[in-house]
Amino acid sequence: MSVTMRINGEQREFEIGRDLLPTTTLSAFLREQVGCTGLKISCDEGACGACTILMDGKAVLSCMLLAVEADGHDLLTIEGLPEDDPVIEAFAEQCEPGHGTALQCGYCTPGFVMTVRALLNENPSPTLDEVKEALSGNLCRCGCYAGIVKAVGHAAEKTVARGGRS
Amino acid sequence: MSTDFKPRVPRQFIGGYRPRIDGVEKAHGRAPYADDEISERNYPGLLHARVLRCPYPRARIKHLDTTKAAALPGVKAILTYQDPEVVRLRPTNAGWTDAVDTVSYDKMMWTKFRDRRVLGDYGTWAGDELGVVVAAESEMIAEQALRLLEVQWEPLPFVLDPLDAMKPGAPVLHPQIAEHNVLPPDPVGGPDVFLSKGDVEQGFAAADVVIEMDTSHHNPTQGSLDPWCCVADWEEGRLTVFSNSYAADQTRMHVSQMLEMPIHKVRVISKYVGGQFGRGDTGDQPFFIFTALLAKKAGRPVKFKHTRRDSFHDTRQGALYHCKVGATADGKITALHFKSIGDIGAHADHSVFALKFAPAEVSDAALAPIPNIKMESYAVYTDRIPGCMMRGVGNSQFNFIFGRMIDGLAERLGMDPIELALKNFGHAWGVCPDKSLTAVLETGAARIGWAEKRHKPGQGPLYEGAIKRGVGFSMHPGWHAEWQEERRGQVQAKITLHPDGTVTLDAPTVETGTGSNTCNVLGCAEALGFLGVRPEDIRWVSTVDTDNGMRDCVQTDSAVSFLQSEVLVVAAQQLKQKLLDLAAPVLGVPADQLTVTGGQIHAPGRSLSVKELLWKGDLVPLSVMVSRRPSGTKTGVPYIASFAEVEVDTGTGRTQVLKLVIINDCGTVMYASGAESQQIGGQVMAMGEALTEELIYDPVRGVPLNFNFIDYKMPTILDMPAIDPVLLEVWRGAGEYGACGIGEGTLTCSPRAIANAVYNAIGARVDELPLTPEKVLRALGKI
């Protein structure tokens, strides 16, 4: 028995029993079987957001899904974002004085980036409250929330400046 | 409101606002962490380990049968407390050093507190790693194997509260070390009364006012998002350990000493670490040892990784403090007496550092002008998660009483607490009022609006019928000046100049998020200004590998930000000399008549570019490796402070922090964006510690109830207030930069600043962390 899913634009087929078990979580499957190690497994119980990916364009916690549940779906991990994705660029570049950087240890960053990606896809110019609400499920223990808020703003501006292309 | 930091001495690279050097790879999710790298792809035949954990607060294994577990398909090796290679291991401690130095077994900091057995048969907290570790084809199989173990436990009486643990007849955790659960005196921490200056009784007698107070600091945990993870891989009798330890050299020493292997047969590698915060301190965790022995037994590489539940592995020490202070009517403190009872949990590890060493350091600094001081401490074992190192070790607990004392005494004297602080605190090598302290407090007061917002406790206006507002602050001396880092010994760095003028910088330190890697690159570019090198021309070596022969400078005391840059100044001078020696015969001019600026070597009348010179030669890179001990020149200490404005709902007891101002005198700001990130970021821990984070135990069963990220409440983006980070350069240390570490101390003062602000708001004291609504309502007499 097999499952098929689109991962970062590529249609893939996996054999249950050989490539994954019915009990394998999507996060573990993507990291170990597919090699998408950008997403992190930090809490493994849906509390930290480090494993966030996009499924059919929506941000999901990949540790809270079984890999088999992704059958027939379209998955996007951080590896599938373009090199010049405005969200990634904005997170990397943030250094506006008074707000700190948007990342320090970087462990939570891929999860934040994917959550922001999903937010901006739906809402290209979110308000501060909308940004905070969207990111309230992602934990950053280094505490870069102020820099992250700035990065989201810059990412939105970049997207607009590039004619809405994300 | 925030004002950009303006450097005291403008420099080309040091001090500026700019992106981190690792921003791009981290934002793309490409920075390699141990858990990403330790996979079947990189370690063919990789096995996964799970270790038995004590299910009781205290228990001994009476009998063990591994037959069924061993028969489970996929189980490849089982190591138990009965195996000879485990039995012969020496007892140990998970805090051999505070990581500033590398130490052997005999030189470990706490030789009297070796209360840990690697994979022993005796557990002293629910969660203790003990007894059996299994290697299997997958984590799931290893976990299943643990369930198939037949373990006969002997549950033993336990004690969760340090005051109960001190009572006669309390069940003793480690009788061979602490007869009555209180750690005995030791060479590092000293006796119970570890500090006695002048005569406190005389000081109290001379005082016009004497007050006493108590505070309670709890034991929050580090909460690194990257759980402990390591692999042990044997090849030809040589062991490689790759992990997310932040102390590669000390991890190698630990493994080599515990396994009695020659140092050159142990290789330790670390790359990026997803947050450290003092976790478990150095590489002295017993799991390195049992993973290595298990891998040897299995004949295959073995990965050991903590689950989130397992990663609740150590904490800050809970501490009950009592303070008695005496002062004259004009506000001069005549005597101070501090007494603490520390809840150190199940293992001693670094607890005495927190309870004795750190407050003693404060007495040299802030308290130096006080004539009579007595400090005593009792570190008490309980059957709870052990305390070890956590960001701001010891200082956080001490500040919670110290800032309370300042606020309470000032109120009693009818003084402004800022005035009281300036009148009494400085350091042993300066005069009062201390310039750094003055600048820090005046800046904080201006930024929070102290003059307008501070009112008599509880007597401010009422908002929306039940809400009251208040402001408060706390201050602390820094503890990361260069002279305070002297114990590190040699700090090493290597610069390699390639023939095309680019540079490889090997300044070994494990990148844990602090941004010191960016500081290093900026320091290197600054020092190599004569070459015209830009930060983007420098390759920073991110992998720390003990096989390269250099010792890593550990991210403790947040001091790597400047220590390696000071070394690079010396290295750059030596590199310059090498370059001139190389140029002299080519230009036909003695080296001492040559100069080099902007990448050009100048001889009288002509010049040659460095690149041209190198490209002409044998294309061998020029390398300089320098070891330098931090300067011991006593330069005093810089100050730090937090100011808070809060809103307390007197109906619900909920405290909301409106604003935090964080002020650090940095000496020199090495990298402004990184420093501000530390200031802002530290407040996540501070807010959690102050308001929401708390480890909760079932008092009947003695087991923890919230070792997960849902019930252990770390602040999210919605929980954080506005933060105003302020960087100052007032004090100056030794060396080219005269900087200090700031990251740890950014959260030291905030819980007390918040607690003082709450008191200012409601006029009732809550001196027990965290400041939950329940405690606030109780203080208000409402429940």
mmCIF file of N, CA, C and O in Angstrom, chain B residues 445-455 461 463 471 645 760:
data_model
loop_
_atom_site.group_PDB
_atom_site.id
_atom_site.type_symbol
_atom_site.label_atom_id
_atom_site.label_comp_id
_atom_site.label_asym_id
_atom_site.label_seq_id
_atom_site.Cartn_x
_atom_site.Cartn_y
_atom_site.Cartn_z
ATOM 1 N N ALA B 445 15.604 55.645 34.662
ATOM 2 C CA ALA B 445 14.563 56.488 35.247
ATOM 3 C C ALA B 445 13.935 57.383 34.182
ATOM 4 O O ALA B 445 12.714 57.545 34.118
ATOM 5 N N ALA B 446 14.794 57.938 33.326
ATOM 6 C CA ALA B 446 14.279 58.819 32.277
ATOM 7 C C ALA B 446 13.414 58.039 31.289
ATOM 8 O O ALA B 446 12.351 58.505 30.873
ATOM 9 N N ARG B 447 13.879 56.844 30.920
ATOM 10 C CA ARG B 447 13.167 56.066 29.896
ATOM 11 C C ARG B 447 11.818 55.523 30.381
ATOM 12 O O ARG B 447 10.911 55.332 29.596
ATOM 13 N N ILE B 448 11.727 55.215 31.683
ATOM 14 C CA ILE B 448 10.466 54.648 32.163
ATOM 15 C C ILE B 448 9.509 55.764 32.591
ATOM 16 O O ILE B 448 8.307 55.542 32.727
ATOM 17 N N GLY B 449 10.052 56.950 32.814
ATOM 18 C CA GLY B 449 9.217 58.049 33.313
ATOM 19 C C GLY B 449 9.065 57.970 34.824
ATOM 20 O O GLY B 449 7.975 58.141 35.372
ATOM 21 N N TRP B 450 10.170 57.710 35.496
ATOM 22 C CA TRP B 450 10.181 57.484 36.952
ATOM 23 C C TRP B 450 9.573 58.647 37.721
ATOM 24 O O TRP B 450 8.703 58.472 38.573
ATOM 25 N N ALA B 451 10.032 59.842 37.387
ATOM 26 C CA ALA B 451 9.593 61.022 38.152
ATOM 27 C C ALA B 451 8.082 61.221 38.057
ATOM 28 O O ALA B 451 7.425 61.556 39.045
ATOM 29 N N GLU B 452 7.515 60.961 36.889
ATOM 30 C CA GLU B 452 6.073 61.177 36.717
ATOM 31 C C GLU B 452 5.254 60.005 37.244
ATOM 32 O O GLU B 452 4.150 60.192 37.766
ATOM 33 N N LYS B 453 5.771 58.801 37.091
ATOM 34 C CA LYS B 453 4.924 57.628 37.332
ATOM 35 C C LYS B 453 5.061 57.026 38.728
ATOM 36 O O LYS B 453 4.175 56.311 39.188
ATOM 37 N N ARG B 454 6.177 57.265 39.376
ATOM 38 C CA ARG B 454 6.390 56.669 40.694
ATOM 39 C C ARG B 454 5.513 57.397 41.709
ATOM 40 O O ARG B 454 5.504 58.629 41.770
ATOM 41 N N HIS B 455 4.791 56.649 42.487
ATOM 42 C CA HIS B 455 3.953 57.254 43.520
ATOM 43 C C HIS B 455 4.118 56.431 44.790
ATOM 44 O O HIS B 455 4.809 55.410 44.789
ATOM 45 N N PRO B 461 -3.461 56.416 40.738
ATOM 46 C CA PRO B 461 -4.864 56.450 40.297
ATOM 47 C C PRO B 461 -5.389 55.049 39.955
ATOM 48 O O PRO B 461 -4.615 54.124 39.702
ATOM 49 N N TYR B 463 -7.551 52.765 37.363
ATOM 50 C CA TYR B 463 -8.002 52.771 35.974
ATOM 51 C C TYR B 463 -9.101 51.723 35.820
ATOM 52 O O TYR B 463 -8.992 50.621 36.363
ATOM 53 N N VAL B 471 5.568 51.557 38.941
ATOM 54 C CA VAL B 471 6.887 51.368 38.329
ATOM 55 C C VAL B 471 7.874 50.899 39.399
ATOM 56 O O VAL B 471 7.715 51.204 40.588
ATOM 57 N N GLU B 645 7.274 48.911 34.148
ATOM 58 C CA GLU B 645 5.983 49.531 34.436
ATOM 59 C C GLU B 645 4.929 48.436 34.297
ATOM 60 O O GLU B 645 4.908 47.714 33.303
ATOM 61 N N ASN B 760 4.587 48.853 44.007
ATOM 62 C CA ASN B 760 4.292 50.268 43.824
ATOM 63 C C ASN B 760 2.838 50.461 43.364
ATOM 64 O O ASN B 760 2.166 51.401 43.767
#
